[in-house]
Short mmCIF file of C-alpha atoms and ligand atoms in Angstrom, two decimals:
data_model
loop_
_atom_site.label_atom_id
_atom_site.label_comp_id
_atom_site.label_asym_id
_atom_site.label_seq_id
_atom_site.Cartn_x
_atom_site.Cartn_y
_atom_site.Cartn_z
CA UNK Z 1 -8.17 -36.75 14.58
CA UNK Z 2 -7.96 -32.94 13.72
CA UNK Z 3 -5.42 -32.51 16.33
CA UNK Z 4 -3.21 -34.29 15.00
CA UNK Z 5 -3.08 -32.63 11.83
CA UNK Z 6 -2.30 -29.86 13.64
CA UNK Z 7 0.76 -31.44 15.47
CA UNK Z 8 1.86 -32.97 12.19
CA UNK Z 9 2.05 -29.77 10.50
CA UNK Z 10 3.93 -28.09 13.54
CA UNK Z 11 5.94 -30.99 13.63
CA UNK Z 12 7.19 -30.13 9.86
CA UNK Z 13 7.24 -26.42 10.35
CA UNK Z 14 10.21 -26.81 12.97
CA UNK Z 15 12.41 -29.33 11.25
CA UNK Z 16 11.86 -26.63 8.24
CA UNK Z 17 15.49 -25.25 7.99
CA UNK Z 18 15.46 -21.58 8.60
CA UNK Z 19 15.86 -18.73 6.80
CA UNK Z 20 19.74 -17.97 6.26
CA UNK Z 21 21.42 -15.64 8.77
CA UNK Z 22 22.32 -13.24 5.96
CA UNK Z 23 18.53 -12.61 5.29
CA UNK Z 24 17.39 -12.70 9.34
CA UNK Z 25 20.36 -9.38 9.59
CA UNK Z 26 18.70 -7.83 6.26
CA UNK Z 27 15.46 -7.82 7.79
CA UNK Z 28 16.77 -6.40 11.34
CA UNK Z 29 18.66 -3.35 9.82
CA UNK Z 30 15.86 -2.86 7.55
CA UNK Z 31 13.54 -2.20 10.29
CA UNK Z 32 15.53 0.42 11.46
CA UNK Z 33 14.53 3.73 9.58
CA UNK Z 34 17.98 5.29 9.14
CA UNK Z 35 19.80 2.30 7.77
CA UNK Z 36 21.29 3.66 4.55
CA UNK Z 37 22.20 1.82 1.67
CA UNK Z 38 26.02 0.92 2.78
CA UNK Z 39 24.69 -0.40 5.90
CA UNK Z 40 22.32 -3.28 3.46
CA UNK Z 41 25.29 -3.05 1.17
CA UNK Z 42 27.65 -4.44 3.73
CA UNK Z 43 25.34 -7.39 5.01
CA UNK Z 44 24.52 -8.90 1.51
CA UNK Z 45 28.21 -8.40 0.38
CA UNK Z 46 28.54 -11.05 3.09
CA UNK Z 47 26.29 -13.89 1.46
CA UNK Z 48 27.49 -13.89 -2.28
CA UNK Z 49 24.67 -16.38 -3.04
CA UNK Z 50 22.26 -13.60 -2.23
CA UNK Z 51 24.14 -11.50 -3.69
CA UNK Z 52 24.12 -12.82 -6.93
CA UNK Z 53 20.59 -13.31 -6.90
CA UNK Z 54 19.74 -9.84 -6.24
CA UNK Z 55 22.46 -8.78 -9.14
CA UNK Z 56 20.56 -10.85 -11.21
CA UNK Z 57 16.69 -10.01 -10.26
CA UNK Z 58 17.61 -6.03 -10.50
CA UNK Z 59 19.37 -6.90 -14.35
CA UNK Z 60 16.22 -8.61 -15.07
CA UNK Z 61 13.34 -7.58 -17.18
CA UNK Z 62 11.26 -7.58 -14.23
CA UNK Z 63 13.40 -4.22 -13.28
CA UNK Z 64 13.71 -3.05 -17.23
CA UNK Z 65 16.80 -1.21 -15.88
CA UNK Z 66 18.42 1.10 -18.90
CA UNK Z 67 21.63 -0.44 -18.05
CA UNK Z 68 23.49 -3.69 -16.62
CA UNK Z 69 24.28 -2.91 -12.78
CA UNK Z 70 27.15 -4.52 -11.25
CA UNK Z 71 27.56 -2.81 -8.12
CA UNK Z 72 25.35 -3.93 -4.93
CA UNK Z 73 25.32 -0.40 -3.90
CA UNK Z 74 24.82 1.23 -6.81
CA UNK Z 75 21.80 -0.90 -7.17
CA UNK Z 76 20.21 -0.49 -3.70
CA UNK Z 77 20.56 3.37 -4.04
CA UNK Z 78 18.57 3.27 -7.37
CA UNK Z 79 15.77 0.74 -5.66
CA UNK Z 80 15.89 1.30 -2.12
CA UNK Z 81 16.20 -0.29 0.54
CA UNK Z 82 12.61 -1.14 1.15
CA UNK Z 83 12.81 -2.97 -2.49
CA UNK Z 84 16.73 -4.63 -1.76
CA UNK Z 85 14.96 -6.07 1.17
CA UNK Z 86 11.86 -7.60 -0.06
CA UNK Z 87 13.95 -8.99 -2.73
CA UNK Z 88 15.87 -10.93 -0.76
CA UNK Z 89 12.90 -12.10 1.34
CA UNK Z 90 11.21 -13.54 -1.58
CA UNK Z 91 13.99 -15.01 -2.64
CA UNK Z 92 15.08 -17.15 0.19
CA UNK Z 93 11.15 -17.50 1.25
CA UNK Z 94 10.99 -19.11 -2.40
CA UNK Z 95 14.33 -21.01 -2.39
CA UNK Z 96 12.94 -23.26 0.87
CA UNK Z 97 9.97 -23.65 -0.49
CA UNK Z 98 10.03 -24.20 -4.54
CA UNK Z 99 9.89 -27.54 -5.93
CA UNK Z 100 9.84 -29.17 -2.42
CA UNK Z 101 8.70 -33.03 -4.11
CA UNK Z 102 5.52 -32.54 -2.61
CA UNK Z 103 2.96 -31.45 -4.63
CA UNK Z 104 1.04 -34.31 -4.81
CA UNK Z 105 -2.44 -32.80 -4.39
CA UNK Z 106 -2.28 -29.18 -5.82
CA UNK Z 107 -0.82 -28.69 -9.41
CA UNK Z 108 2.67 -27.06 -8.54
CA UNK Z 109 3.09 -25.14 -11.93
CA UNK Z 110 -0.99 -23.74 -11.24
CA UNK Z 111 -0.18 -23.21 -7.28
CA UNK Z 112 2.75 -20.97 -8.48
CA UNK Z 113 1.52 -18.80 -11.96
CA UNK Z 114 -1.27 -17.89 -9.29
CA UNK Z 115 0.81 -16.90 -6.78
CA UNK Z 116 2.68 -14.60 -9.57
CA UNK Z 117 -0.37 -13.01 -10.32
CA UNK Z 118 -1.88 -11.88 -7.18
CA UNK Z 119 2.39 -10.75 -6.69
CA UNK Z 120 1.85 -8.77 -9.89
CA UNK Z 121 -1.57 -7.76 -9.82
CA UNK Z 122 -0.78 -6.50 -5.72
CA UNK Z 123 1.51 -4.36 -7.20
CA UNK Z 124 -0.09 -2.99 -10.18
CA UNK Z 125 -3.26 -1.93 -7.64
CA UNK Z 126 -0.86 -0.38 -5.31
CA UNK Z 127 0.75 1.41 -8.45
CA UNK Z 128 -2.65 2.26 -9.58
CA UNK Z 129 -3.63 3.75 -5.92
CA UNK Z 130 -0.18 6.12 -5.87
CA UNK Z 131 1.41 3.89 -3.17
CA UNK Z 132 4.85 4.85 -2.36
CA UNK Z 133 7.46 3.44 -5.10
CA UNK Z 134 9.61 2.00 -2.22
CA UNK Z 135 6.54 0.13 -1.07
CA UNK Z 136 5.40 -1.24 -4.32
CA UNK Z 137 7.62 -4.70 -3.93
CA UNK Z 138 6.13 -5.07 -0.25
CA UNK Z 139 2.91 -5.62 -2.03
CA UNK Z 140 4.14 -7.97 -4.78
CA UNK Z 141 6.33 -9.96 -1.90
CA UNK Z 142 2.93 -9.95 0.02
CA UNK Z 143 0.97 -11.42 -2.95
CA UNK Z 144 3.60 -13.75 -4.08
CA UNK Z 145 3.57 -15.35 -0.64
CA UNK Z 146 -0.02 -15.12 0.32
CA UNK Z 147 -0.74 -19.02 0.20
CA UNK Z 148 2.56 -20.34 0.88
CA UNK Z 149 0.70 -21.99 3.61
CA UNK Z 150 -1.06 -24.52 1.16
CA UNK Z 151 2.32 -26.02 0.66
CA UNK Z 152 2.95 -27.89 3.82
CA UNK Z 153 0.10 -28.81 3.73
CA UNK Z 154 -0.15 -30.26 0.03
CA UNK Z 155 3.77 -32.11 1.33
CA UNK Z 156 2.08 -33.53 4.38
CA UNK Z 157 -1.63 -33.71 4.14
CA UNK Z 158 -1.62 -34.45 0.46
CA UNK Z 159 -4.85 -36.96 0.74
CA UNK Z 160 -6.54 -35.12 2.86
CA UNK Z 161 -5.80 -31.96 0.97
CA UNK Z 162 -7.38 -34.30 -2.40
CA UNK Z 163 -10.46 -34.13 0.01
CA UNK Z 164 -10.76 -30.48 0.71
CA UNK Z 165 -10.51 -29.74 -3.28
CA UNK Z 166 -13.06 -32.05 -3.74
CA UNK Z 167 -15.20 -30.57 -1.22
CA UNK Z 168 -14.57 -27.28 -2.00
CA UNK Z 169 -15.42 -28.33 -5.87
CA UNK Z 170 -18.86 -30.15 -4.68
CA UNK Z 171 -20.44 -27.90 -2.59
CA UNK Z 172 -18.88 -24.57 -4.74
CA UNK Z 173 -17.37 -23.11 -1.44
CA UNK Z 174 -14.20 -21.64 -1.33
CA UNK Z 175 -11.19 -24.04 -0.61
CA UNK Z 176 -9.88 -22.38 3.05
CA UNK Z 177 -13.95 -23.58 4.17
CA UNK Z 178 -13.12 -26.67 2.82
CA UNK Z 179 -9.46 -27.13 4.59
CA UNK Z 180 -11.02 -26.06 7.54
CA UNK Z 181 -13.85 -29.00 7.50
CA UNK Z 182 -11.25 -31.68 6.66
CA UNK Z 183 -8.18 -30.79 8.41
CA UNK Z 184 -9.74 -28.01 10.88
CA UNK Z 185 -6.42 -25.90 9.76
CA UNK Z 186 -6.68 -23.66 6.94
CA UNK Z 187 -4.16 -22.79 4.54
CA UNK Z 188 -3.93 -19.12 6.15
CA UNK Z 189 -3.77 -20.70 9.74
CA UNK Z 190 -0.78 -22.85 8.46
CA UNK Z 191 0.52 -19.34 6.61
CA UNK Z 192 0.33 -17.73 10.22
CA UNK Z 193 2.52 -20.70 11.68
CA UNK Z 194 5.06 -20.25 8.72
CA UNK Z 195 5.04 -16.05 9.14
CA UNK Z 196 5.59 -16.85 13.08
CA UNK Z 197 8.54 -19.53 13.01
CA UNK Z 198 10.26 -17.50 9.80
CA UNK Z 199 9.21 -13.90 11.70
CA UNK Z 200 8.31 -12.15 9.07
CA UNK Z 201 6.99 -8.69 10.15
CA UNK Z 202 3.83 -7.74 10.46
CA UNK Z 203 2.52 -6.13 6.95
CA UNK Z 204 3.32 -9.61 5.13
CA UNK Z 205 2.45 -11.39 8.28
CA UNK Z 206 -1.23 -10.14 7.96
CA UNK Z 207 -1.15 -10.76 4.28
CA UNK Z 208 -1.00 -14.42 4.88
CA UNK Z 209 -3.04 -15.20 7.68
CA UNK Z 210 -6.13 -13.02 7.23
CA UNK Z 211 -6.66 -12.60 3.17
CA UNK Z 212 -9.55 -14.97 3.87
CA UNK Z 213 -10.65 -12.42 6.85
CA UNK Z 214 -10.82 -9.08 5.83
CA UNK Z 215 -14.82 -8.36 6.81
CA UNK Z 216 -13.34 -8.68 10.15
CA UNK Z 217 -9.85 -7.30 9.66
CA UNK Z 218 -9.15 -3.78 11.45
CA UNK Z 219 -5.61 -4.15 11.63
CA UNK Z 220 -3.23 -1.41 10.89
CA UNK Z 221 -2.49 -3.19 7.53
CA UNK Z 222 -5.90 -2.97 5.92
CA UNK Z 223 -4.64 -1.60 2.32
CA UNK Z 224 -2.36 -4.14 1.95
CA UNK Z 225 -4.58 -7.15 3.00
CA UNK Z 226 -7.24 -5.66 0.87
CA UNK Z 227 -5.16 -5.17 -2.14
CA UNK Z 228 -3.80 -9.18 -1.80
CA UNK Z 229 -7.41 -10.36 -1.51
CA UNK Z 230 -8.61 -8.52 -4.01
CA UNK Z 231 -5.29 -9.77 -6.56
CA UNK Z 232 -6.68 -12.92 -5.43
CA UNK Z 233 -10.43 -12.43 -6.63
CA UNK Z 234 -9.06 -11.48 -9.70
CA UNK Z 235 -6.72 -14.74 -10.24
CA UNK Z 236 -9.22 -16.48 -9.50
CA UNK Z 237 -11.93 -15.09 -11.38
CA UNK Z 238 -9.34 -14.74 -14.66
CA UNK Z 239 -8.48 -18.42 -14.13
CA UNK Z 240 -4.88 -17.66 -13.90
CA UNK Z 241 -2.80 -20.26 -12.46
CA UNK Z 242 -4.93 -22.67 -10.45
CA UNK Z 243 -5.51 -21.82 -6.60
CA UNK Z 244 -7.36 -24.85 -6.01
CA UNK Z 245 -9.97 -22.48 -5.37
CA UNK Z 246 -12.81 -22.76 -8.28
CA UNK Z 247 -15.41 -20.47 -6.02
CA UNK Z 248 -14.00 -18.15 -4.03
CA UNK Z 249 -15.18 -15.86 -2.01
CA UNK Z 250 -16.86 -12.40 -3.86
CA UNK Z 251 -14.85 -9.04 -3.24
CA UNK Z 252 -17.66 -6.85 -1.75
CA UNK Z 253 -18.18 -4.00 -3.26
CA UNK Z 254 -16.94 -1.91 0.45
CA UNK Z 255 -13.73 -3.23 -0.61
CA UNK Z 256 -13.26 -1.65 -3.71
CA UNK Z 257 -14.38 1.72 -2.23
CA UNK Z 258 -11.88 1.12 0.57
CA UNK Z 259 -9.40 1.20 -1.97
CA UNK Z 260 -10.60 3.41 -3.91
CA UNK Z 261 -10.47 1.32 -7.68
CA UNK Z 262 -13.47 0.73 -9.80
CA UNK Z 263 -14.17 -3.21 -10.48
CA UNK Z 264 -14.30 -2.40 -14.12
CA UNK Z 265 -10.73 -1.21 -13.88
CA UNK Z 266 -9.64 -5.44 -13.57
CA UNK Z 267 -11.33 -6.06 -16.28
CA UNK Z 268 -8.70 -3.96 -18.62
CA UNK Z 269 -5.26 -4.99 -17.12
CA UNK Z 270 -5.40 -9.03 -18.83
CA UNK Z 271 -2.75 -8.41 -21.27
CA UNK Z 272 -0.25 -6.27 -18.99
CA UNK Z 273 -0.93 -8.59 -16.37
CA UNK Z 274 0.29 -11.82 -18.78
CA UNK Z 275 3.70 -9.85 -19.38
CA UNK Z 276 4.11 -8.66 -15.97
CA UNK Z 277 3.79 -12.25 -14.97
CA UNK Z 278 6.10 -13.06 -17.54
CA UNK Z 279 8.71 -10.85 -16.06
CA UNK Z 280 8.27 -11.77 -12.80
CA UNK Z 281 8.74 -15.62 -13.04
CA UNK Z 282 12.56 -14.62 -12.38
CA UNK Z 283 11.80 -15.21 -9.11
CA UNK Z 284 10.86 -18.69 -9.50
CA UNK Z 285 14.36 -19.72 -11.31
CA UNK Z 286 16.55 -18.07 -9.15
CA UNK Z 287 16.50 -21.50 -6.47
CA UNK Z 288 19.69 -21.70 -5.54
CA UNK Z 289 21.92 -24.67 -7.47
CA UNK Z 290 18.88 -24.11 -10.21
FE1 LIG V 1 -5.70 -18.05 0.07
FE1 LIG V 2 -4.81 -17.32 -3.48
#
Protein backbone atom coordinates (compact mmCIF):
# COMPACT_ATOMS: atom_id res chain seq x y z
CA UNK A 1 0.00 0.00 0.00
CA UNK A 2 2.82 2.45 1.16
CA UNK A 3 4.50 2.00 -2.07
CA UNK A 4 2.27 3.30 -3.84
CA UNK A 5 2.05 6.45 -2.15
CA UNK A 6 5.35 6.76 -2.92
CA UNK A 7 4.90 6.25 -6.75
CA UNK A 8 1.89 8.53 -6.65
CA UNK A 9 3.75 11.31 -5.27
CA UNK A 10 6.74 10.77 -7.80
CA UNK A 11 4.28 10.42 -10.30
CA UNK A 12 3.05 14.22 -9.51
CA UNK A 13 6.48 15.55 -8.83
CA UNK A 14 7.47 14.94 -12.64
CA UNK A 15 4.39 16.20 -14.42
CA UNK A 16 5.16 19.35 -11.95
CA UNK A 17 6.17 21.98 -14.62
CA UNK A 18 9.63 23.17 -13.94
CA UNK A 19 11.15 25.98 -12.77
CA UNK A 20 11.46 28.68 -15.69
CA UNK A 21 14.74 28.73 -17.66
CA UNK A 22 15.33 32.34 -16.59
CA UNK A 23 15.58 31.20 -12.87
CA UNK A 24 17.60 27.60 -13.69
CA UNK A 25 20.54 30.41 -15.52
CA UNK A 26 20.17 32.72 -12.24
CA UNK A 27 21.00 29.95 -10.12
CA UNK A 28 24.03 28.65 -12.44
CA UNK A 29 25.84 32.09 -12.64
CA UNK A 30 25.13 32.57 -9.11
CA UNK A 31 27.13 29.67 -8.14
CA UNK A 32 29.95 31.00 -9.71
CA UNK A 33 31.84 33.36 -7.19
CA UNK A 34 32.90 36.14 -9.57
CA UNK A 35 29.61 36.72 -11.30
CA UNK A 36 29.10 40.46 -10.83
CA UNK A 37 26.03 42.21 -10.82
CA UNK A 38 25.79 42.92 -14.83
CA UNK A 39 26.28 39.36 -15.38
CA UNK A 40 22.58 38.66 -12.99
CA UNK A 41 21.57 41.95 -14.49
CA UNK A 42 21.66 40.63 -18.00
CA UNK A 43 19.82 37.20 -17.31
CA UNK A 44 16.73 38.68 -15.45
CA UNK A 45 16.53 41.60 -18.01
CA UNK A 46 15.65 38.58 -20.14
CA UNK A 47 12.41 37.36 -18.21
CA UNK A 48 10.47 40.73 -17.60
CA UNK A 49 7.98 38.74 -15.46
CA UNK A 50 10.81 38.17 -13.04
CA UNK A 51 11.83 41.14 -13.50
CA UNK A 52 9.04 42.92 -12.38
CA UNK A 53 8.67 40.89 -9.47
CA UNK A 54 11.99 41.54 -8.16
CA UNK A 55 11.38 45.53 -8.97
CA UNK A 56 8.55 45.16 -6.94
CA UNK A 57 9.81 42.89 -3.81
CA UNK A 58 13.08 45.32 -3.50
CA UNK A 59 10.33 48.65 -3.54
CA UNK A 60 8.53 46.81 -0.94
CA UNK A 61 8.36 47.38 2.74
CA UNK A 62 9.91 44.15 3.24
CA UNK A 63 13.26 46.04 1.82
CA UNK A 64 12.22 49.64 3.58
CA UNK A 65 14.46 51.03 0.78
CA UNK A 66 14.85 55.12 1.29
CA UNK A 67 13.94 55.41 -2.24
CA UNK A 68 11.87 53.84 -5.29
CA UNK A 69 14.50 51.77 -7.45
CA UNK A 70 13.88 51.37 -11.01
CA UNK A 71 16.95 50.05 -12.31
CA UNK A 72 17.67 46.07 -12.08
CA UNK A 73 21.22 46.89 -11.62
CA UNK A 74 21.12 49.51 -9.50
CA UNK A 75 19.15 47.29 -7.27
CA UNK A 76 21.31 44.12 -7.32
CA UNK A 77 24.44 46.28 -6.51
CA UNK A 78 22.65 47.68 -3.35
CA UNK A 79 21.40 43.86 -2.33
CA UNK A 80 23.70 41.57 -3.84
CA UNK A 81 23.72 39.06 -5.68
CA UNK A 82 23.34 36.41 -3.06
CA UNK A 83 19.89 38.37 -2.10
CA UNK A 84 18.80 39.06 -6.22
CA UNK A 85 19.10 35.37 -6.34
CA UNK A 86 17.19 34.02 -3.51
CA UNK A 87 14.60 36.41 -4.50
CA UNK A 88 13.93 35.06 -7.50
CA UNK A 89 14.05 31.49 -6.15
CA UNK A 90 11.33 32.13 -3.78
CA UNK A 91 9.48 33.66 -6.08
CA UNK A 92 9.10 31.17 -8.80
CA UNK A 93 9.40 28.24 -5.97
CA UNK A 94 6.13 30.12 -4.63
CA UNK A 95 4.47 30.95 -8.00
CA UNK A 96 4.24 26.83 -8.79
CA UNK A 97 3.24 26.15 -5.73
CA UNK A 98 0.68 28.92 -4.15
CA UNK A 99 -2.90 28.37 -4.25
CA UNK A 100 -2.49 25.03 -6.17
CA UNK A 101 -6.65 23.96 -5.41
CA UNK A 102 -5.42 21.47 -3.20
CA UNK A 103 -5.49 22.15 0.16
CA UNK A 104 -8.01 20.03 1.18
CA UNK A 105 -6.47 18.63 4.38
CA UNK A 106 -4.10 21.39 5.78
CA UNK A 107 -5.55 24.99 6.22
CA UNK A 108 -3.74 26.85 3.24
CA UNK A 109 -3.85 30.43 4.84
CA UNK A 110 -2.25 28.48 8.41
CA UNK A 111 0.24 26.21 6.11
CA UNK A 112 1.51 29.59 4.67
CA UNK A 113 1.58 32.50 7.81
CA UNK A 114 3.77 29.54 9.27
CA UNK A 115 5.89 29.19 6.63
CA UNK A 116 6.40 33.23 6.81
CA UNK A 117 7.42 32.95 10.18
CA UNK A 118 10.02 30.38 10.39
CA UNK A 119 11.18 32.69 6.77
CA UNK A 120 11.24 35.66 9.14
CA UNK A 121 12.19 34.33 12.31
CA UNK A 122 15.36 32.29 10.16
CA UNK A 123 16.42 35.49 9.36
CA UNK A 124 16.07 37.50 12.40
CA UNK A 125 18.32 34.49 14.29
CA UNK A 126 20.82 34.69 11.58
CA UNK A 127 20.71 38.62 12.03
CA UNK A 128 20.91 38.12 15.67
CA UNK A 129 24.08 35.60 15.28
CA UNK A 130 26.09 38.37 12.88
CA UNK A 131 25.56 36.18 9.76
CA UNK A 132 26.76 37.76 6.68
CA UNK A 133 24.10 40.47 5.28
CA UNK A 134 24.33 38.79 1.80
CA UNK A 135 23.36 35.54 3.47
CA UNK A 136 20.52 36.74 5.53
CA UNK A 137 17.73 36.02 2.58
CA UNK A 138 19.33 32.40 2.16
CA UNK A 139 17.98 31.83 5.57
CA UNK A 140 14.53 33.42 5.13
CA UNK A 141 14.28 31.51 1.47
CA UNK A 142 15.32 28.38 3.56
CA UNK A 143 12.56 28.91 6.19
CA UNK A 144 9.94 30.03 3.83
CA UNK A 145 10.35 26.77 1.95
CA UNK A 146 11.08 24.35 4.67
CA UNK A 147 7.69 22.31 4.37
CA UNK A 148 6.87 22.89 0.90
CA UNK A 149 6.89 19.20 0.88
CA UNK A 150 3.47 18.97 2.83
CA UNK A 151 1.89 20.38 -0.24
CA UNK A 152 1.91 17.52 -2.63
CA UNK A 153 1.11 15.74 -0.37
CA UNK A 154 -2.04 17.68 1.10
CA UNK A 155 -3.00 17.88 -3.31
CA UNK A 156 -2.62 14.14 -3.55
CA UNK A 157 -2.85 12.36 -0.29
CA UNK A 158 -5.39 14.74 1.13
CA UNK A 159 -7.35 11.77 3.16
CA UNK A 160 -4.67 10.18 4.15
CA UNK A 161 -2.94 13.37 5.14
CA UNK A 162 -6.66 14.00 7.39
CA UNK A 163 -5.24 10.74 9.03
CA UNK A 164 -1.74 11.72 9.90
CA UNK A 165 -3.17 15.11 11.62
CA UNK A 166 -5.35 13.12 13.44
CA UNK A 167 -2.77 10.85 14.55
CA UNK A 168 -0.36 13.22 15.18
CA UNK A 169 -3.24 15.17 17.35
CA UNK A 170 -4.14 11.74 19.34
CA UNK A 171 -1.12 10.41 20.35
CA UNK A 172 0.61 14.28 20.79
CA UNK A 173 3.54 13.27 18.40
CA UNK A 174 4.82 15.46 15.99
CA UNK A 175 3.09 15.37 12.47
CA UNK A 176 6.39 14.08 10.16
CA UNK A 177 5.99 10.66 12.87
CA UNK A 178 2.63 10.68 11.97
CA UNK A 179 3.10 11.02 7.92
CA UNK A 180 5.57 8.55 8.24
CA UNK A 181 3.06 5.82 9.96
CA UNK A 182 0.29 6.55 7.41
CA UNK A 183 1.92 7.21 4.22
CA UNK A 184 5.60 5.85 5.18
CA UNK A 185 6.79 9.31 3.34
CA UNK A 186 7.25 12.26 5.36
CA UNK A 187 6.74 15.69 4.46
CA UNK A 188 10.71 16.27 4.49
CA UNK A 189 11.20 13.00 2.37
CA UNK A 190 8.66 14.49 -0.18
CA UNK A 191 10.71 18.09 0.39
CA UNK A 192 13.95 16.06 -0.62
CA UNK A 193 12.13 14.76 -3.90
CA UNK A 194 10.96 18.42 -4.69
CA UNK A 195 14.77 19.99 -3.79
CA UNK A 196 16.11 17.01 -6.19
CA UNK A 197 13.75 17.35 -9.39
CA UNK A 198 13.81 21.50 -8.95
CA UNK A 199 17.88 21.19 -7.97
CA UNK A 200 18.04 23.45 -5.60
CA UNK A 201 21.58 23.54 -4.07
CA UNK A 202 22.59 22.15 -1.23
CA UNK A 203 22.17 24.79 1.84
CA UNK A 204 18.24 24.97 1.07
CA UNK A 205 18.36 21.41 -0.01
CA UNK A 206 19.30 20.35 3.62
CA UNK A 207 16.87 22.82 5.01
CA UNK A 208 14.04 20.81 3.70
CA UNK A 209 14.85 17.36 4.03
CA UNK A 210 16.52 17.11 7.45
CA UNK A 211 14.79 20.03 9.79
CA UNK A 212 13.16 16.98 11.38
CA UNK A 213 16.89 15.37 11.66
CA UNK A 214 19.23 17.54 13.09
CA UNK A 215 20.39 15.12 16.30
CA UNK A 216 21.82 13.27 13.47
CA UNK A 217 22.72 16.01 11.03
CA UNK A 218 26.65 16.64 10.53
CA UNK A 219 26.38 18.13 7.30
CA UNK A 220 28.32 21.10 6.27
CA UNK A 221 25.05 23.16 6.65
CA UNK A 222 24.45 22.71 10.36
CA UNK A 223 23.76 26.62 11.19
CA UNK A 224 21.36 26.90 8.75
CA UNK A 225 19.35 23.65 9.44
CA UNK A 226 19.55 24.54 13.04
CA UNK A 227 18.40 28.02 12.70
CA UNK A 228 15.12 26.66 10.37
CA UNK A 229 14.31 24.09 13.05
CA UNK A 230 14.61 26.16 15.65
CA UNK A 231 12.18 29.15 13.59
CA UNK A 232 10.09 26.20 13.50
CA UNK A 233 9.93 25.40 17.38
CA UNK A 234 9.15 28.78 17.79
CA UNK A 235 6.05 28.90 15.18
CA UNK A 236 4.97 26.31 16.57
CA UNK A 237 5.22 26.95 20.09
CA UNK A 238 3.80 30.83 19.39
CA UNK A 239 0.91 29.21 17.49
CA UNK A 240 1.64 31.21 14.47
CA UNK A 241 0.13 30.03 11.39
CA UNK A 242 -0.88 26.39 11.73
CA UNK A 243 1.84 23.64 10.76
CA UNK A 244 -0.42 20.91 11.33
CA UNK A 245 1.97 20.19 13.90
CA UNK A 246 0.26 20.76 17.56
CA UNK A 247 3.42 18.82 19.39
CA UNK A 248 6.41 19.11 17.88
CA UNK A 249 9.43 18.06 18.59
CA UNK A 250 11.47 20.12 21.72
CA UNK A 251 14.64 22.20 20.57
CA UNK A 252 17.31 20.67 22.89
CA UNK A 253 18.99 22.80 24.71
CA UNK A 254 22.67 21.63 22.54
CA UNK A 255 20.96 23.45 19.91
CA UNK A 256 20.71 26.68 21.26
CA UNK A 257 24.37 26.54 22.43
CA UNK A 258 25.27 25.46 18.89
CA UNK A 259 24.00 28.62 17.88
CA UNK A 260 24.91 30.44 20.32
CA UNK A 261 21.18 32.34 21.34
CA UNK A 262 19.61 32.12 24.71
CA UNK A 263 15.89 30.50 24.62
CA UNK A 264 14.71 33.47 26.53
CA UNK A 265 15.81 35.63 23.65
CA UNK A 266 12.33 34.06 21.51
CA UNK A 267 10.42 34.92 24.00
CA UNK A 268 10.99 38.91 23.29
CA UNK A 269 10.84 39.08 19.40
CA UNK A 270 6.50 38.46 19.25
CA UNK A 271 5.74 41.87 18.20
CA UNK A 272 8.72 42.43 15.58
CA UNK A 273 8.08 39.11 14.43
CA UNK A 274 4.06 40.05 13.62
CA UNK A 275 5.40 43.10 11.44
CA UNK A 276 8.17 41.33 9.89
CA UNK A 277 5.62 38.81 8.82
CA UNK A 278 3.57 41.51 7.75
CA UNK A 279 6.19 42.74 5.40
CA UNK A 280 7.10 39.70 4.13
CA UNK A 281 3.67 38.39 2.86
CA UNK A 282 4.82 40.28 -0.47
CA UNK A 283 6.00 37.23 -1.41
CA UNK A 284 2.84 35.47 -1.30
CA UNK A 285 0.98 38.11 -3.78
CA UNK A 286 3.48 38.37 -6.20
CA UNK A 287 1.92 34.83 -8.20
CA UNK A 288 2.19 35.67 -11.41
CA UNK A 289 -1.37 36.88 -13.23
CA UNK A 290 -2.27 37.61 -9.27
FE1 LIG B 1 8.51 20.34 8.94
FE1 LIG C 1 7.30 23.73 9.92
Amino acid sequence: MSANYMVKVKNYLSSMPSLPTTVTKVLEICNNPRTSPIDLDKVISLDPVLMGKVLKLINSAYYSMQNQVTSLVRAIIMLGVNTVKNLALSTAILDKMVDKNGFRALNMEGFWRHSLCVGVVSKLIARKRMVDSTRLDEYFAAGLLHDIGKIPLNNILSEEYLQAMGLADRERIPLYMAEKRVLNLDHAETGAMIAEVWKLDKPLSDAISLHHACDSYNGSNKELVFTVAVADYYANRERIGFSGSVHPDKVPPEMFDFLGIEKAWLEEIDDLVNKEIEKASIFLKLKTGA
